[in-house]
CSV table of C-alpha atoms in Angstrom, one decimal:
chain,number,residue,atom,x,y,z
K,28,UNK,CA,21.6,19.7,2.4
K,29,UNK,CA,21.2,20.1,6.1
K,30,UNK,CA,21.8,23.9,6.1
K,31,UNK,CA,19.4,24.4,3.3
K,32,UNK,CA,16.8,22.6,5.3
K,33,UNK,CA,17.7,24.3,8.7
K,34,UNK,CA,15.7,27.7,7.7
K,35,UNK,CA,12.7,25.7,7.5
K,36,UNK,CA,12.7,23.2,10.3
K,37,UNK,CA,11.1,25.1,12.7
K,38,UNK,CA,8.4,25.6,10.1
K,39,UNK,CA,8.4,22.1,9.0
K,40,UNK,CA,8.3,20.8,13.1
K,41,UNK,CA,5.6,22.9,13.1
K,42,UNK,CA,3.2,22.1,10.3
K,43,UNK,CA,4.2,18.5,9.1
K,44,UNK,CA,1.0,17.4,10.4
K,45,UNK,CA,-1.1,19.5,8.2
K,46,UNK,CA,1.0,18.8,5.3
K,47,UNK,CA,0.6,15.0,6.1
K,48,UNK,CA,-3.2,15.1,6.4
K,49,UNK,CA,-3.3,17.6,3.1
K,50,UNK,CA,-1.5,14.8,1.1
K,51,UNK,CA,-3.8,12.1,2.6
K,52,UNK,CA,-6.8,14.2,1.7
K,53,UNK,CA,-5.3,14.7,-1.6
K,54,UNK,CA,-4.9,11.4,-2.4
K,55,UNK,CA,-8.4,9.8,-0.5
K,56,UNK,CA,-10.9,12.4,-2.1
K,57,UNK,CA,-10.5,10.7,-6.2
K,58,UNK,CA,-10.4,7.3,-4.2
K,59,UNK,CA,-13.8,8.1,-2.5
K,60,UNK,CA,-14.7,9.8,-5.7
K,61,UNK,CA,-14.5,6.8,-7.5
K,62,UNK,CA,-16.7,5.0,-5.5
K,63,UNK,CA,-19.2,2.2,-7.2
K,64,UNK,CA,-22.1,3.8,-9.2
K,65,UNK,CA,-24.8,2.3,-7.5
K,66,UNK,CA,-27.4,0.7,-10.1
K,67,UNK,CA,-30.4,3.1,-9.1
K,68,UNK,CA,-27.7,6.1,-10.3
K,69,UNK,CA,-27.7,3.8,-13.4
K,70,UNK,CA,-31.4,3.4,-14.0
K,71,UNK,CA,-32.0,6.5,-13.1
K,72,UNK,CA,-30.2,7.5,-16.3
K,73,UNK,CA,-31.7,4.0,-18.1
K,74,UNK,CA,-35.5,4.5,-17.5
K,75,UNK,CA,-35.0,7.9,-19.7
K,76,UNK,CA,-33.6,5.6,-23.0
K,77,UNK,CA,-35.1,3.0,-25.4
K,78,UNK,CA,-32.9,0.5,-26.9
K,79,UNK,CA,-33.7,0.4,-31.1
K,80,UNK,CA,-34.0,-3.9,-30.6
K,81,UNK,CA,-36.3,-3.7,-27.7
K,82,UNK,CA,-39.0,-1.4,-29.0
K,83,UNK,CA,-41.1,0.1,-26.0
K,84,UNK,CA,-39.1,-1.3,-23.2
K,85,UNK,CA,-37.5,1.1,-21.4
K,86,UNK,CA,-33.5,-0.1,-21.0
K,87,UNK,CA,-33.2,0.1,-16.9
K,88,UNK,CA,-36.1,-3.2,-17.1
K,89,UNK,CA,-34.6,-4.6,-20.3
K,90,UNK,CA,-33.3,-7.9,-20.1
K,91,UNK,CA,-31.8,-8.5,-23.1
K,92,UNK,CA,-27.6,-8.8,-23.5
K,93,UNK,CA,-27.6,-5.5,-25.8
K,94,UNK,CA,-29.5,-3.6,-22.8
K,95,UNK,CA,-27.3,-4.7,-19.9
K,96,UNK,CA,-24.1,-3.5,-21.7
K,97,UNK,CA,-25.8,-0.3,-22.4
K,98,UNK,CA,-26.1,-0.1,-18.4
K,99,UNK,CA,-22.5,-1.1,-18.6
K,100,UNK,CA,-21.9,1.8,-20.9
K,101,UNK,CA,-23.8,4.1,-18.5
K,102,UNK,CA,-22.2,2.8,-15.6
K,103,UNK,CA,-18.7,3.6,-16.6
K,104,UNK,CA,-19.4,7.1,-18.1
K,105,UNK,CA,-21.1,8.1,-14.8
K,106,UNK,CA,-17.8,6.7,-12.8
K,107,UNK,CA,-16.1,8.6,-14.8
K,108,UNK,CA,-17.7,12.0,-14.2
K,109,UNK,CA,-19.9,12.5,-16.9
K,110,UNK,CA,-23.2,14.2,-16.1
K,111,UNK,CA,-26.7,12.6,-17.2
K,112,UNK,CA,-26.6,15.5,-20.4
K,113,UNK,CA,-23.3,14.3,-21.6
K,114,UNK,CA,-24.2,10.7,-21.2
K,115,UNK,CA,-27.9,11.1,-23.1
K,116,UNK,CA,-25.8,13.2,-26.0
K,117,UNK,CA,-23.2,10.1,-26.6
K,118,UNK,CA,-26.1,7.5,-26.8
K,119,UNK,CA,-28.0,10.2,-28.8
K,120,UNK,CA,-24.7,10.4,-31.3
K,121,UNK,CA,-24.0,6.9,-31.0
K,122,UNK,CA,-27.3,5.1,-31.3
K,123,UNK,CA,-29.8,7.8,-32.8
K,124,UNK,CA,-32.6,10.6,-31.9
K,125,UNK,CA,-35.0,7.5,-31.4
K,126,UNK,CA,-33.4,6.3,-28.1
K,127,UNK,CA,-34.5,9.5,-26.3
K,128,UNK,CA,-37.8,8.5,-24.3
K,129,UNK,CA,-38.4,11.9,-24.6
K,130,UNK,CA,-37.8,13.5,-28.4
K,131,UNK,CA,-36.1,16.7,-28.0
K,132,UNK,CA,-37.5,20.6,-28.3
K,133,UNK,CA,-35.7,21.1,-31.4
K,134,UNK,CA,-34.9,20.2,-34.7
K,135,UNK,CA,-37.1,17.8,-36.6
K,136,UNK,CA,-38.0,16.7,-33.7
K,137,UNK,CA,-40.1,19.9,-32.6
K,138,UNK,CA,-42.3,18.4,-35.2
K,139,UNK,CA,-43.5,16.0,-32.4
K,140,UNK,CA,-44.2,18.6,-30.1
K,141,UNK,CA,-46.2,21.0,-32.2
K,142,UNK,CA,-48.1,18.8,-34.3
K,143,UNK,CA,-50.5,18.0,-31.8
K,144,UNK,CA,-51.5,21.7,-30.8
K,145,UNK,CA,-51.9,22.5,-34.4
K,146,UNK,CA,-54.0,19.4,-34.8
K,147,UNK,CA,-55.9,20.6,-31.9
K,148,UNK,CA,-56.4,24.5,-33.1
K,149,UNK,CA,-57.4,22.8,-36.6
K,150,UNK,CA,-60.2,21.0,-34.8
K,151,UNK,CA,-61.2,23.9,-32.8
K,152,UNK,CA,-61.6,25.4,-36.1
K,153,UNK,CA,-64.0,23.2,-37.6
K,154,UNK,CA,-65.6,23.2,-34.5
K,155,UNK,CA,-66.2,26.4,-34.4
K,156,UNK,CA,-67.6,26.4,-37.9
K,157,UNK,CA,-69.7,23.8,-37.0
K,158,UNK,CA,-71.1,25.7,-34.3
K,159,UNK,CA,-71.4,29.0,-36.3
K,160,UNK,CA,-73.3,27.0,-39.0
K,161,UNK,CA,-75.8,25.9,-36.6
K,162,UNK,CA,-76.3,28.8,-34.9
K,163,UNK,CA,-77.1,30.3,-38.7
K,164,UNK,CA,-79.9,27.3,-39.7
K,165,UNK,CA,-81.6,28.2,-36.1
K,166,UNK,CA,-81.7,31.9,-37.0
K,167,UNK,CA,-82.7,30.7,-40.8
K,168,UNK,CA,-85.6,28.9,-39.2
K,169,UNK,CA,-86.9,31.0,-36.9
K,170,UNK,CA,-86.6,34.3,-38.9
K,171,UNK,CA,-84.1,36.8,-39.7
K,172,UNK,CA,-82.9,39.0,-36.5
K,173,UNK,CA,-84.7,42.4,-35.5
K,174,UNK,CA,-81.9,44.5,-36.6
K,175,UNK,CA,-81.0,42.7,-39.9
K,176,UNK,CA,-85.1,43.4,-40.2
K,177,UNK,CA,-84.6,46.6,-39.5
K,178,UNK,CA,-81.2,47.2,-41.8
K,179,UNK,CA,-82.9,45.3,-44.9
K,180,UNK,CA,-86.8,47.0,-44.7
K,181,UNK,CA,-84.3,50.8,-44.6
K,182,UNK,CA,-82.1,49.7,-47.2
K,183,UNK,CA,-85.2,48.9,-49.3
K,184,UNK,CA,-86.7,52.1,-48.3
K,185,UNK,CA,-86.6,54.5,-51.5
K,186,UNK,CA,-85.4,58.0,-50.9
K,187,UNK,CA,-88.3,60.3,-50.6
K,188,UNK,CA,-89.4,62.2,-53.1
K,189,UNK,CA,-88.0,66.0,-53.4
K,190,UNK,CA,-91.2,67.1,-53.4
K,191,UNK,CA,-92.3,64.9,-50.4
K,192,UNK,CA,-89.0,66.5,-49.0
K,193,UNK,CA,-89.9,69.4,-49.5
K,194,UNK,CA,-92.7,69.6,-47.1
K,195,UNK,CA,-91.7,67.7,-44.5
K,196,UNK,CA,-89.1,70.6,-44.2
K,197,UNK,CA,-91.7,72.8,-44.4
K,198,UNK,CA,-93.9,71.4,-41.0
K,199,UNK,CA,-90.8,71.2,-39.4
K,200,UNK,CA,-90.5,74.8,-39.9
K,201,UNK,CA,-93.9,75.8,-39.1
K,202,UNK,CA,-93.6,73.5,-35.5
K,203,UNK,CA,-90.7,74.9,-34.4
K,204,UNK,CA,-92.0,78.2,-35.2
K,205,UNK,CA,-95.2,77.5,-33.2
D,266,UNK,CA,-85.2,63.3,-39.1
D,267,UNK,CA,-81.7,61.5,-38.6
D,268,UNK,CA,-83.6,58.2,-37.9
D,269,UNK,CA,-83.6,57.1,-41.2
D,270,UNK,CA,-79.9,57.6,-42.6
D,271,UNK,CA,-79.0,56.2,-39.1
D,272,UNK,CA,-81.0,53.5,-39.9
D,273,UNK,CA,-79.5,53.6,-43.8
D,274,UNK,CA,-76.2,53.9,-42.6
D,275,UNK,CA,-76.3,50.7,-40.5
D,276,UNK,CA,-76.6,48.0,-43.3
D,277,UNK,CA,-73.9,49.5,-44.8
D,278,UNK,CA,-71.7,49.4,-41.9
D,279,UNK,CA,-72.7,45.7,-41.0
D,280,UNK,CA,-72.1,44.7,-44.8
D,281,UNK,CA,-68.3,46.0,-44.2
D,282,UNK,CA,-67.8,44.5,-40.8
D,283,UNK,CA,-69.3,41.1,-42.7
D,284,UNK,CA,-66.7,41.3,-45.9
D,285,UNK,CA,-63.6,41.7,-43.1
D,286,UNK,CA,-65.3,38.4,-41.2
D,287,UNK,CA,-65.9,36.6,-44.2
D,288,UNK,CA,-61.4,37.5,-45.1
D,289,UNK,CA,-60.8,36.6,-41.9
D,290,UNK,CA,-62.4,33.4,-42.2
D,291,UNK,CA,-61.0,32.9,-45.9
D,292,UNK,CA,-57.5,33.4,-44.8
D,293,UNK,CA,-58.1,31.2,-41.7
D,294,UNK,CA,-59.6,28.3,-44.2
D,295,UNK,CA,-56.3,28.8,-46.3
D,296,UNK,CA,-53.9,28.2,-43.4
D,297,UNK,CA,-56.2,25.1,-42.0
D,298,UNK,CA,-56.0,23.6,-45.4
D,299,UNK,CA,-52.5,24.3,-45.7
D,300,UNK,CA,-52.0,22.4,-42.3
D,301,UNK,CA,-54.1,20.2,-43.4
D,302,UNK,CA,-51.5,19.3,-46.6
D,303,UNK,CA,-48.8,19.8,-45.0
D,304,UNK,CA,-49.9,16.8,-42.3
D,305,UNK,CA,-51.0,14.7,-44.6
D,306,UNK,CA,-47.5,14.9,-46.7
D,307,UNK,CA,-46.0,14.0,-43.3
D,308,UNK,CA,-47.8,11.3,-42.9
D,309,UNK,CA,-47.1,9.9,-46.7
D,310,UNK,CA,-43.9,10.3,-46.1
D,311,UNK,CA,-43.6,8.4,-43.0
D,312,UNK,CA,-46.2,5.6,-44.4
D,313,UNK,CA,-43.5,5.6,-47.8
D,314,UNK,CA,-40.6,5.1,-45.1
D,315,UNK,CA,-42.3,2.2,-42.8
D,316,UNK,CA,-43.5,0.2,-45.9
D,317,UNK,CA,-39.9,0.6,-48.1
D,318,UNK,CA,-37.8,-2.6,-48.1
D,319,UNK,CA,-33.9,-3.1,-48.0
D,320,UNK,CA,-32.2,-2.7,-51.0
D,321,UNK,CA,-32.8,-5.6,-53.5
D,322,UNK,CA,-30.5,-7.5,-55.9
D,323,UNK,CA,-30.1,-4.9,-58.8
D,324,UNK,CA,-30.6,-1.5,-56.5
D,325,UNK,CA,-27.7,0.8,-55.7
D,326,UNK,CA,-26.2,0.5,-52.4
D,327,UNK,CA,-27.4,3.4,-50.6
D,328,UNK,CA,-24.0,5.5,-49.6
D,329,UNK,CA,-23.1,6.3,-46.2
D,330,UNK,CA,-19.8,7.4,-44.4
D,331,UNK,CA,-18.4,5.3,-41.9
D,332,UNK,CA,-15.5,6.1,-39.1
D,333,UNK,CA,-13.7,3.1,-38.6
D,334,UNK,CA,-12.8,1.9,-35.0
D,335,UNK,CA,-8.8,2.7,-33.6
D,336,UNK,CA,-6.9,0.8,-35.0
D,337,UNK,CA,-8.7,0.2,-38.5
D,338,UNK,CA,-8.3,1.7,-41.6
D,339,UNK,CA,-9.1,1.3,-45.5
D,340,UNK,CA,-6.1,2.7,-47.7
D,341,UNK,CA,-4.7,4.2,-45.2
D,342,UNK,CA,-8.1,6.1,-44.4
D,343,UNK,CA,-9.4,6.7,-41.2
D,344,UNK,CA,-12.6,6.8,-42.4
D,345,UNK,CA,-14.3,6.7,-46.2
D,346,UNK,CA,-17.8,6.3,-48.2
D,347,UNK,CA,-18.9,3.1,-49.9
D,348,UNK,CA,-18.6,5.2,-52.6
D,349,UNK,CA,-14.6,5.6,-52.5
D,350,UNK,CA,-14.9,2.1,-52.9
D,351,UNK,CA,-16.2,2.0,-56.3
D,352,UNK,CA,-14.8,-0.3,-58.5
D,353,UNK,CA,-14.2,-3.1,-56.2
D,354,UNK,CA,-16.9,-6.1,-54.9
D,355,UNK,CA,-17.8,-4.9,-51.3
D,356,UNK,CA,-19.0,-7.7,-48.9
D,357,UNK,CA,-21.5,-5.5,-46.2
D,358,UNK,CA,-21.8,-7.3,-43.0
D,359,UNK,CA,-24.1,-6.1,-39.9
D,360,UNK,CA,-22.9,-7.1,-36.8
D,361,UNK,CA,-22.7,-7.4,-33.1
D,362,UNK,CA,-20.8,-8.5,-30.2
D,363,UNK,CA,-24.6,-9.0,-28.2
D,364,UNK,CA,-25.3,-11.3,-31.3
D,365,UNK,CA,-24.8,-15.4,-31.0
D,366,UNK,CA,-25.5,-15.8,-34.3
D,367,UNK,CA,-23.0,-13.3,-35.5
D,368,UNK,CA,-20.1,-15.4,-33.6
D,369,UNK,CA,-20.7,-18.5,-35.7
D,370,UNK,CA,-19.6,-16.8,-39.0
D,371,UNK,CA,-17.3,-14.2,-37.8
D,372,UNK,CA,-14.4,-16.6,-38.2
D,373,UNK,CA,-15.3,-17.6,-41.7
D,374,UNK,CA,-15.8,-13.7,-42.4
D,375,UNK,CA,-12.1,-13.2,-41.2
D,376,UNK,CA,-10.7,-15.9,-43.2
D,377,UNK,CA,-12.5,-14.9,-46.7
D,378,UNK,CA,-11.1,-11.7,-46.1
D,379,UNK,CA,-7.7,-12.7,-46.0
D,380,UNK,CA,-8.0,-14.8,-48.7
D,381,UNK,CA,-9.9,-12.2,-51.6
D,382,UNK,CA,-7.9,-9.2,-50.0
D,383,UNK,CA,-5.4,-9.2,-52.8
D,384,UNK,CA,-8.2,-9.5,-55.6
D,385,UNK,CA,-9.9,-6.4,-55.4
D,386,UNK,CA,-12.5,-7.1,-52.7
D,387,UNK,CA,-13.5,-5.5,-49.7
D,388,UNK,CA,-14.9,-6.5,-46.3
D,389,UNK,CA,-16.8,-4.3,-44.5
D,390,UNK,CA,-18.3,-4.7,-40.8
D,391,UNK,CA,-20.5,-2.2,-39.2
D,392,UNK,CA,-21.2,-2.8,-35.4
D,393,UNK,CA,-24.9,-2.4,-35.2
D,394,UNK,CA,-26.2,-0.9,-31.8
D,395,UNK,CA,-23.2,-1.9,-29.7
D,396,UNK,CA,-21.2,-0.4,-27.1
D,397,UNK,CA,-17.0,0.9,-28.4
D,398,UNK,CA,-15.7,-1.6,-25.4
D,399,UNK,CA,-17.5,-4.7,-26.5
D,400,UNK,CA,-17.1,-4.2,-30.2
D,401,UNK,CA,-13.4,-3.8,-29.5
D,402,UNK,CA,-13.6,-7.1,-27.5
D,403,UNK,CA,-15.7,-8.9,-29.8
D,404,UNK,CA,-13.3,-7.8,-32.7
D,405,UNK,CA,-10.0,-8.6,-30.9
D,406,UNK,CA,-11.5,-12.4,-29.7
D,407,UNK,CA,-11.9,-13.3,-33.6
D,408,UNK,CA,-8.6,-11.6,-35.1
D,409,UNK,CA,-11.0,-9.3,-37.3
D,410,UNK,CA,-8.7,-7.4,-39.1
D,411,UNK,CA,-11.0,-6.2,-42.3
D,412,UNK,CA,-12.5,-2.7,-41.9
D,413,UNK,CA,-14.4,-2.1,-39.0
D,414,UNK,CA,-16.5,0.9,-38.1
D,415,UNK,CA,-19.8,1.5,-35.7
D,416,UNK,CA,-22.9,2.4,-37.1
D,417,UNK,CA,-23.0,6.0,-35.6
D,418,UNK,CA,-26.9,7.1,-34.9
D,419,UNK,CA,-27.6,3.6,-36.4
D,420,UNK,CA,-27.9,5.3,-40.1
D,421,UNK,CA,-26.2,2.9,-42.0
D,422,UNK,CA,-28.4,0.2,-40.9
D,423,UNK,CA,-31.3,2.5,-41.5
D,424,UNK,CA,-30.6,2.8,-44.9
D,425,UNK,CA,-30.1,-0.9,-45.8
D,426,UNK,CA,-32.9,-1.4,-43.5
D,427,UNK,CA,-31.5,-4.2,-41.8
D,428,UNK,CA,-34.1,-7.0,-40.3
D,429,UNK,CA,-31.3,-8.0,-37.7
D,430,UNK,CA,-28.2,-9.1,-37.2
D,431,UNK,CA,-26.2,-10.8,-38.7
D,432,UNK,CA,-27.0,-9.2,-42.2
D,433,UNK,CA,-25.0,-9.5,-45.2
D,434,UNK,CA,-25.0,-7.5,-48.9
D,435,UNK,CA,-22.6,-7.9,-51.5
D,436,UNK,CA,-22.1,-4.9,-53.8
D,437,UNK,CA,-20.8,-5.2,-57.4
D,438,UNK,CA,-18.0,-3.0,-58.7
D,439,UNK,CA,-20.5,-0.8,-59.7
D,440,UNK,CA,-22.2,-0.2,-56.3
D,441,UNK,CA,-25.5,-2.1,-56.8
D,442,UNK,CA,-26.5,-4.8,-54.3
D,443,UNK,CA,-26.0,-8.1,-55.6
D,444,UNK,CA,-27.0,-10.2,-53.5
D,445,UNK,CA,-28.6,-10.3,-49.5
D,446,UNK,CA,-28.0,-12.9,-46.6
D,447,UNK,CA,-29.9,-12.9,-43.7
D,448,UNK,CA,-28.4,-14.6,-41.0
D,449,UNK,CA,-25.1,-16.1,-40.8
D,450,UNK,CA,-23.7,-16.5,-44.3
D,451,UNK,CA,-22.4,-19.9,-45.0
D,452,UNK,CA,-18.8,-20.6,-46.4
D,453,UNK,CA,-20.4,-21.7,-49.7
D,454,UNK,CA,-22.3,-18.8,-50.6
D,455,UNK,CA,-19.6,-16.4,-49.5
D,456,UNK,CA,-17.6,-17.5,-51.8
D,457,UNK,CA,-19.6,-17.7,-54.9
D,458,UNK,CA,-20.9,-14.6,-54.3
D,459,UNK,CA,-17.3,-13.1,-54.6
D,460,UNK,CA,-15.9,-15.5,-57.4
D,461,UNK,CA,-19.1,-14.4,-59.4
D,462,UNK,CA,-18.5,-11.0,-58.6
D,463,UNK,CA,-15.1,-10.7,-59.0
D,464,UNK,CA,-15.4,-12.6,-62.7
D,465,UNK,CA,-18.2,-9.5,-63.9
């Protein structure tokens, strides 16, 4: 054993203090890692879910038993890793859509997103309806525009006559002619 | 010369550009009044959904699918629909290990169980809005050995719109509610309920 191990002393002399404070490094890092989630790390996660008993009180200031195991819950997925996505999926999966403070950009839930812009271009609509239907009584009232005046007395105008035509074409002629 | 079929041509340019405003319009009136519809069926639906009730005595027992915790099974399932269980009296229970009143019966739950196992009857718990760890607690303080599973996305308990828990329904062999307890059930009713059912 001692002649397999006499190659390496020299190397071993020379670097078992590294290798000693590799393995303590190794072993103190997922101790320090594991350190207590502190509760603002909790609520910080909390504030953004509702709890379906508790309607409209956000979980990180509910006091009810259900809520503080929820924190609980919280607390040990963040201690062990899990990122604020991951945790927000599991209550999702677990408890429903509903607990989201926020509903989500997708599925059924878009719904909640888009149907107050298409409530808002349906008013603007109307509104602008309205607005064109006013406009159109003013006008009514104070007579018909210039150029609708203009359109309408020329589309009643009859053609003139050929004969009428006729000589028209023929002062033309003689002015041009001098 | 020109003036005047300038002046004829312009009304029947305006009348065109009028008949593509007026489409435009008529197509934009469709689509409002579509949205219009379609918002309104929205909002029948979710007015039909807030003012339904639970399931009453004579109503089928809405389905569901349920995963049951480690360490439970039904038939050797891991997990299984109400309707798999078809043919036999199904006591529902709602539950919760956040709930006091759900401790005083949980005992008496337990016990029944063990006792109507044998004659075609079924207990059934679902862990309403409750975290694995403290069902699993909750479960292994009272010896719960009946079929256990959590109500995933709450959906179960949407379905029997439940008031709170404790909540219990017992299902006929033919998958109609029978009868509903809210609260703790008392040792009486539990088993008349199954006596009566079981005798059907």
């Amino acid at each position: 054993m001692k002649d397999a191990i006499r190659p390496y002393r020299g190397f071993l002399n020379r670097y078992t203090p590294f290798l000693l404070l590799l393995a303590l490094l190794l072993v103190a890092l997922p101790v320090a890692a594991q350190e207590p989630v502190s509760d603002d790390e909790v609520n910080d996660i909390a504030r953004n879910l509702y709890c379906p008993i508790c309607e409209n009180t956000p979980l990180d200031v509910c006091p009810t038993q259900a809520c503080q195991d929820w924190r609980e819950e919280i607390r040990v997925q963040l201690s062990e890793g899990r990122s604020r996505q991951e945790i927000e999926q599991y209550f999702v999966a677990r408890y429903g859509a509903q607990v989201l403070a926020q509903p989500r950009f997708s599925g059924i839930d878009i719904l909640v997103w888009l149907l107050p812009i298409v409530a808002v271009i349906i008013g603007g609509f109307f509104f602008w309806r309205f607005l064109r239907s006013m406009q159109d009584s003013e006008q009514d009232r104070s007579g018909p525009a210039p150029s609708t005046l203009v359109s309408q007395s020329a589309a009643h105008t009859p053609p003139p006559p050929p004969d009428e035509d006729d000589y028209i074409s023929r002062v033309e002629k003689e002015v041009r002619e001098g | 010369m020109n003036e005047p079929i300038s002046t004829t041509m312009a009304p029947v340019e305006q009348t065109a550009e009028s008949k593509t405003e007026r489409s435009g319009i008529r197509w934009g009136t469709v689509l409002v009044w579509v949205a219009i519809v379609a918002l309104l069926g929205m909002l029948g639906w979710g007015l039909l959904n807030s003012t339904a009730t639970q399931p009453e005595a004579g109503d089928a027992a809405p389905n569901f699918e349920m995963q049951f915790f480690d360490g439970y099974e039904w038939n050797d399932l891991s997990s299984a629909s109400l309707e798999d269980m078809r043919g036999n009296v199904v006591v529902l229970n709602f539950w919760a290990s956040w709930c006091v009143e759900c401790r005083v019966e949980a005992e008496l739950l337990e016990s029944t169980w063990r006792q109507y196992r044998d004659q075609g009857v079924i207990f059934l718990g679902i862990a309403y809005v409750d975290s694995d760890p403290k069902s699993k607690a909750y479960m292994q303080e009272f010896d719960i050995t009946y079929p256990n599973a959590p109500d995933l996305g709450t959906a179960i308990s949407k379905d029997f719109r439940i008031t709170g828990v404790p909540e219990t329904f017992f299902i006929d062999k033919n998958g109609q509610v029978a009868h509903t307890i809210i609260g703790p059930v008392s040792a009486n009713v539990l088993h008349n309920q199954i006596t009566q059912l079981i005798s059907e």
